Amino acid sequence: MKTWDVIIVGGGIIGLSLAIALRKRGATVLVVERGEPGREASHAAGGMLVDCSLETPSALQPLATASARMYPEFAHELEVESGMKVDLRDYGTILFPSPEHAADADRCGGIQLTAKSFLDSEPALAPVNEPSWCLKERSVDPRALTAAASQTAKHRGVDFSSGDPVTQIDIADGRVVGVTTTKTSFIAGKVVNCAGAWAGQIGPFSVPTRPVKGQMLCLVMPSRTLLRHVIRSPQAYLIPRSDGRLLVGATVEEAGFDKKTDTATIQRLHRAAIEMVPKLSDARILEDWAGLRPGTPDGLPILGPTPTPGYFVATGHFRDGILLAPVTAKVMADVIEGRVPEHDLRAFSPSRF
Ligand SMILES: Cc1cc2nc3c(=O)[nH]c(=O)nc-3n(C[C@H](O)[C@H](O)[C@H](O)COP(=O)(O)OP(=O)(O)OC[C@H]3O[C@@H](n4cnc5c(N)ncnc54)[C@H](O)[C@@H]3O)c2cc1C
């Protein structure tokens, strides 16, 4: 019977990136995915790589900064190995901080825009009286990224089992020996729970993740270059893609595992986008959707070993899982190999709850 060194439960961007990192270090890896890889939160995300959010918990800042720095190489490697583009963009972000964060906006190292530089940067933006900053932040297309990660993992020899959920982590003599799904069992001495918002549904060690719903809207810009920067304001954020799509997001809702969009909310996002960029009143609506972010009680990810030998957790990335994928893959591969990771992970320990 075939066995693996590591089984990863969940084929979102976190599970896929970790699978690639472990495979590169020589481990044999199986990703067990309930549906299709990369179709949940990682498919729903906007793809802003916000390394200095005024809301980011300070304990997370070192990982956020490190991961943002890793992105060009991470994206390049996935593009080369998969032959797919991930649309990593480097035009920066125009930030309108909320009133309670305005005093801290300088902390992110951006440049405060004058009325003239504001207009020069993004002529399509409606003039406003609120102060704004230009930040050096990138964005990526998460759907393209997960597709490229999935292809890269396959190319590197990671095995996949799709369309079959893990129902149980198998334990013998107090340590992990594999997983059981609705159809079969798989054997490995190490298992990592990367099941995103669903991670808490899988034992033996209880992980307090919860789904946090986000609704989004996708428009087709009247011209491909109508906007170049990501725009972040308290009303909505706007994320342009190189093919002319524009994502408008997103709500943050406690709605259980419900993934339906509602017309009033989508209309509100649409109106907010038009208010910020009046020319979007001509923009065609392409699609709307909702996804479930993996939230945690303290807003920090859950990364590391559990008290059950061989059982690890890498989840709870909430609003930053696309950003944090490269650094998560690196530190978790270290932990799983028994090395000391270069970042202190104590604040993210699964045992902290
Ligand atoms: C609307 C929205 C906008 C966002 N915008 C951004 C952004 O701009 N920037 C950013 O960095 N992040 C953003 N995020 C957050 C980001 O999407 C998540 O943090 C990230 O995708 C989490 O990745 P994941 O792999 O942990 O989870 P997921 O992508 O949800 O993957 C988990 C996988 O586990 C599988 N699974 C679940 N249970 C089982 C089981 N029992 N057996 C097998 N498989 C199972 C699921 O099917 C799923 O494929 C956004 C999220 C949303 C919803």
XYZ file of C-alpha atoms and ligand atoms in Angstrom:
406
model
C 0.000 0.000 0.000
C 1.339 3.452 -0.943
C 2.366 5.706 1.920
C 3.486 9.344 2.095
C 5.754 11.341 4.374
C 3.130 14.086 4.760
C -0.597 14.331 4.067
C -2.040 17.815 3.700
C -5.755 18.182 4.350
C -7.133 20.977 2.149
C -5.934 22.192 -1.233
C -6.325 25.954 -0.820
C -3.379 28.288 -1.339
C -1.977 27.395 2.098
C -2.084 23.627 1.533
C -0.779 23.902 -2.034
C 2.122 26.215 -1.144
C 3.137 23.966 1.741
C 2.909 20.860 -0.455
C 5.307 22.460 -2.949
C 7.731 23.570 -0.207
C 7.823 20.086 1.355
C 8.206 18.359 -2.014
C 11.120 20.671 -2.878
C 12.813 19.434 0.293
C 12.367 15.825 -0.831
C 9.258 14.747 1.119
C 6.545 12.674 -0.543
C 3.262 14.559 -0.206
C -0.441 13.833 -0.711
C -3.013 16.645 -0.753
C -6.489 15.417 0.204
C -9.141 17.906 -0.909
C -12.870 17.707 -0.259
C -13.795 19.379 -3.560
C -11.469 20.752 -6.231
C -8.178 22.346 -5.116
C -8.285 26.129 -4.814
C -12.046 26.655 -5.085
C -12.846 28.040 -1.635
C -11.469 31.149 0.135
C -8.422 31.154 -2.124
C -10.710 31.414 -5.156
C -12.827 34.170 -3.597
C -9.964 36.429 -2.497
C -9.126 39.846 -3.880
C -5.373 39.298 -3.915
C -4.141 42.477 -2.230
C -0.743 41.864 -0.676
C -1.255 44.220 2.256
C 1.957 44.028 4.234
C 1.183 47.097 6.313
C -2.468 47.228 7.166
C -3.294 49.581 9.987
C -5.477 46.746 11.276
C -2.829 43.990 11.116
C -2.158 42.662 14.655
C 1.419 43.599 15.625
C 2.342 39.944 16.288
C 1.623 39.219 12.619
C 3.639 42.098 11.172
C 7.009 40.278 10.843
C 5.385 37.406 8.921
C 3.409 39.833 6.730
C 6.533 41.823 5.861
C 8.588 38.691 5.179
C 5.884 37.164 2.982
C 5.412 40.354 0.956
C 9.170 40.351 0.278
C 9.036 36.708 -0.819
C 6.260 37.325 -3.340
C 8.179 38.216 -6.514
C 10.249 35.029 -6.273
C 7.258 32.914 -5.180
C 5.137 34.157 -8.104
C 7.995 33.849 -10.594
C 8.688 30.261 -9.595
C 5.014 29.292 -9.926
C 4.797 30.995 -13.322
C 7.901 29.274 -14.631
C 6.967 25.825 -13.322
C 3.295 25.943 -14.310
C 3.564 27.943 -17.523
C 0.700 30.105 -16.203
C 0.575 33.837 -15.411
C -0.469 34.957 -11.918
C -0.786 38.707 -12.660
C 1.530 39.990 -9.929
C 1.148 43.773 -10.197
C 3.409 46.400 -8.704
C 1.626 49.720 -9.220
C 1.056 50.285 -5.501
C -2.007 51.136 -3.446
C -3.789 54.410 -2.809
C -5.004 54.277 0.765
C -7.746 56.405 2.296
C -7.421 55.447 5.956
C -10.493 55.318 8.157
C -10.690 58.313 10.556
C -9.553 56.192 13.538
C -6.410 55.077 11.646
C -5.560 58.335 9.827
C -3.029 59.424 12.462
C -1.090 56.140 12.008
C -1.027 56.159 8.206
C 2.591 57.383 8.056
C 3.648 54.177 9.817
C 3.292 52.235 6.553
C 6.091 54.165 4.885
C 3.920 55.501 2.079
C 3.881 58.971 0.570
C 1.042 61.306 1.429
C -0.519 62.499 -1.806
C -1.130 66.138 -2.597
C -4.160 67.146 -4.671
C -1.923 67.245 -7.751
C -0.070 63.979 -7.192
C -3.429 62.343 -6.406
C -4.807 63.437 -9.772
C -1.607 62.495 -11.603
C -1.561 59.034 -10.009
C -5.140 58.062 -10.805
C -7.010 60.616 -12.930
C -10.173 58.473 -12.891
C -10.624 58.804 -9.112
C -13.249 61.311 -8.004
C -11.625 64.235 -6.147
C -12.037 63.922 -2.384
C -11.155 65.989 0.661
C -9.819 63.108 2.760
C -6.048 62.610 2.951
C -4.604 59.721 0.953
C -1.312 57.849 0.838
C 0.437 55.917 -1.892
C 1.894 52.622 -0.598
C 4.309 50.218 -2.259
C 2.051 47.184 -2.210
C 1.582 44.497 -4.828
C -1.475 42.528 -5.858
C -1.915 39.124 -7.447
C -4.780 37.207 -9.067
C -5.602 34.515 -6.468
C -7.475 32.296 -8.937
C -4.534 32.291 -11.304
C -2.166 31.843 -8.356
C -3.953 28.754 -6.982
C -4.246 27.271 -10.474
C -0.505 27.795 -10.973
C 0.271 26.381 -7.517
C -1.854 23.318 -8.209
C -0.136 22.770 -11.557
C 3.312 23.299 -10.008
C 2.553 20.815 -7.224
C 1.500 18.179 -9.780
C 4.540 18.942 -11.901
C 6.766 18.408 -8.852
C 5.154 15.040 -8.096
C 2.754 15.938 -5.291
C -0.155 13.451 -5.289
C -3.767 14.587 -5.070
C -7.016 13.024 -3.917
C -9.927 15.323 -4.828
C -13.680 15.169 -4.263
C -13.458 13.227 -0.993
C -13.392 14.894 2.453
C -11.196 13.819 5.324
C -13.516 12.655 8.086
C -10.900 11.666 10.654
C -7.230 11.945 11.502
C -6.033 8.423 12.281
C -4.036 7.883 15.451
C -2.263 4.732 16.691
C -0.233 4.487 19.896
C -0.777 8.208 20.487
C 0.643 9.444 17.180
C -0.675 10.207 13.703
C -0.707 7.382 11.152
C -2.841 8.918 8.380
C -6.340 10.078 7.518
C -9.697 8.495 6.774
C -11.975 9.958 4.117
C -15.552 9.080 3.197
C -14.199 6.557 0.669
C -10.820 5.302 1.859
C -7.795 5.749 4.130
C -4.329 7.168 3.407
C -1.181 6.465 5.419
C 1.430 9.028 6.508
C 3.419 9.710 9.650
C 2.650 13.435 9.445
C -0.642 15.198 8.706
C -1.217 18.947 8.370
C -4.676 20.470 8.747
C -4.910 23.214 6.081
C -8.691 23.054 5.800
C -9.267 26.810 6.097
C -12.620 27.810 7.594
C -13.466 24.097 7.969
C -10.315 23.214 9.948
C -12.283 23.117 13.211
C -14.450 20.284 11.889
C -11.502 17.892 11.844
C -10.200 16.250 15.064
C -8.368 15.090 17.089
C -7.198 18.467 18.293
C -9.827 21.180 18.326
C -8.930 24.231 16.193
C -11.214 27.221 16.835
C -11.544 28.492 13.253
C -14.782 30.091 12.110
C -16.007 31.183 8.676
C -16.039 34.952 8.040
C -18.011 35.666 4.904
C -16.844 38.144 2.263
C -18.984 39.202 -0.699
C -17.324 40.642 -3.797
C -18.185 41.990 -7.174
C -16.241 41.910 -10.438
C -16.650 44.627 -13.092
C -15.150 45.016 -16.534
C -13.482 48.439 -16.693
C -14.487 50.584 -19.691
C -10.792 50.719 -20.555
C -8.124 48.285 -19.331
C -6.003 51.002 -17.810
C -8.780 53.055 -16.219
C -7.202 52.279 -12.828
C -3.682 51.057 -12.140
C -3.392 51.213 -8.350
C -5.291 49.179 -5.833
C -7.594 51.616 -4.020
C -8.381 50.981 -0.353
C -11.002 53.096 1.360
C -13.350 52.416 4.295
C -16.281 52.112 1.822
C -14.731 49.478 -0.454
C -11.518 48.386 -2.059
C -10.873 48.247 -5.796
C -8.363 45.820 -7.312
C -7.594 46.177 -11.034
C -6.401 43.173 -13.022
C -4.214 43.452 -16.104
C -6.954 41.976 -18.329
C -9.321 44.877 -17.500
C -11.339 43.245 -14.715
C -11.868 45.227 -11.519
C -12.681 43.548 -8.224
C -14.760 45.457 -5.723
C -14.773 44.176 -2.161
C -15.610 43.138 0.337
C -17.935 42.558 3.233
C -16.804 41.022 6.527
C -19.774 39.084 7.897
C -20.413 36.507 10.607
C -22.868 34.356 8.657
C -21.811 30.777 9.371
C -21.048 28.645 6.327
C -23.456 30.576 4.068
C -21.850 31.556 0.735
C -24.805 33.256 -0.940
C -24.494 36.833 -2.151
C -27.346 39.249 -1.596
C -28.469 41.821 -4.130
C -28.586 44.804 -1.758
C -25.000 44.229 -0.612
C -23.676 43.793 -4.130
C -25.496 46.971 -5.198
C -23.969 48.828 -2.257
C -20.468 47.742 -3.326
C -21.266 48.723 -6.909
C -22.450 52.197 -5.818
C -19.332 52.664 -3.663
C -17.130 51.823 -6.665
C -18.976 54.327 -8.886
C -18.709 57.014 -6.213
C -14.948 56.514 -6.081
C -14.516 56.178 -9.859
C -17.440 57.823 -11.695
C -16.470 56.299 -15.067
C -17.371 52.907 -13.629
C -21.035 53.764 -14.166
C -20.389 52.395 -17.698
C -18.709 49.247 -16.386
C -20.312 45.886 -17.064
C -20.870 43.581 -14.079
C -19.152 40.285 -14.798
C -19.726 38.265 -11.651
C -20.367 38.368 -7.921
C -19.504 35.801 -5.270
C -18.904 35.157 -1.597
C -16.156 33.211 0.142
C -15.354 32.133 3.683
C -12.218 33.464 5.341
C -10.736 31.273 8.061
C -11.148 33.477 11.158
C -9.735 32.783 14.638
C -10.668 34.139 18.104
C -7.594 36.438 18.301
C -7.286 37.276 14.599
C -3.948 35.455 14.284
C -3.225 32.372 12.191
C -2.773 28.964 13.793
C 0.612 27.545 12.808
C 2.616 24.718 14.284
C 2.575 21.291 15.911
C -0.280 20.073 18.110
C 0.052 17.957 21.251
C -0.602 14.867 19.074
C 2.772 13.824 17.625
C 2.767 14.045 13.828
C -0.294 16.321 13.667
C 0.207 19.937 12.574
C -2.058 22.882 11.807
C -1.632 25.716 9.273
C -4.802 27.731 9.033
C -6.686 30.768 10.362
C -5.136 33.244 7.906
C -8.346 35.281 7.926
C -7.978 38.276 5.541
C -4.318 37.663 4.628
C -3.954 34.077 3.451
C -2.912 34.999 -0.078
C -0.248 37.353 1.279
C 0.931 34.879 3.923
C 1.147 31.764 1.719
C 4.903 31.931 0.932
C 6.055 32.535 4.501
C 3.588 29.999 5.899
C 4.905 27.342 3.516
C 8.478 28.111 4.566
C 8.014 28.144 8.335
C 5.664 25.160 8.352
C 8.033 23.108 6.174
C 10.750 23.907 8.750
C 8.534 22.884 11.666
C 7.435 19.660 9.945
C 11.072 18.788 9.171
C 11.931 19.349 12.833
C 14.001 22.506 12.200
C 13.753 25.790 14.070
C 11.884 28.226 11.771
C 13.403 31.638 11.180
C 10.324 33.332 12.672
C 9.155 32.932 16.237
C 5.827 31.095 15.963
C 4.854 31.069 19.641
C 2.090 33.668 19.139
C 0.530 31.349 16.534
C 0.746 28.090 18.493
C -2.275 25.772 18.115
C -2.036 25.213 21.892
C -2.701 28.867 22.797
C -6.501 28.510 22.977
C -13.867 37.945 -0.193
C -12.468 37.633 0.267
C -11.436 38.499 -0.040
C -10.131 38.221 0.381
N -9.126 39.057 -0.007
C -7.845 38.769 0.351
C -6.783 39.591 -0.085
O -7.001 40.580 -0.789
N -5.513 39.276 0.293
C -5.248 38.168 1.073
O -4.068 37.948 1.396
N -6.254 37.368 1.495
C -7.542 37.629 1.163
N -8.553 36.832 1.583
C -8.252 35.759 2.541
C -7.731 34.521 1.836
O -8.577 34.194 0.773
C -7.661 33.351 2.824
O -6.991 33.725 4.012
C -6.906 32.179 2.193
O -7.443 31.873 0.928
C -6.975 30.963 3.083
O -6.409 29.887 2.371
P -6.624 28.417 2.870
O -5.879 27.536 1.961
O -6.332 28.345 4.336
O -8.218 28.199 2.783
P -9.130 27.754 1.551
O -8.724 28.388 0.291
O -10.550 27.928 1.989
O -8.780 26.220 1.414
C -9.172 25.263 2.365
C -9.456 23.996 1.586
O -9.735 22.932 2.502
C -10.727 22.114 1.917
N -11.337 21.315 2.964
C -12.149 21.754 3.950
N -12.522 20.708 4.725
C -11.926 19.596 4.217
C -11.931 18.226 4.574
N -12.621 17.773 5.623
N -11.211 17.359 3.812
C -10.502 17.783 2.736
N -10.476 19.087 2.352
C -11.170 19.983 3.086
C -11.661 23.099 1.261
O -12.467 22.488 0.273
C -10.694 24.117 0.693
O -10.330 23.861 -0.648
C -9.868 37.059 1.157
C -10.904 36.174 1.446
C -12.194 36.448 1.005
C -13.289 35.453 1.300
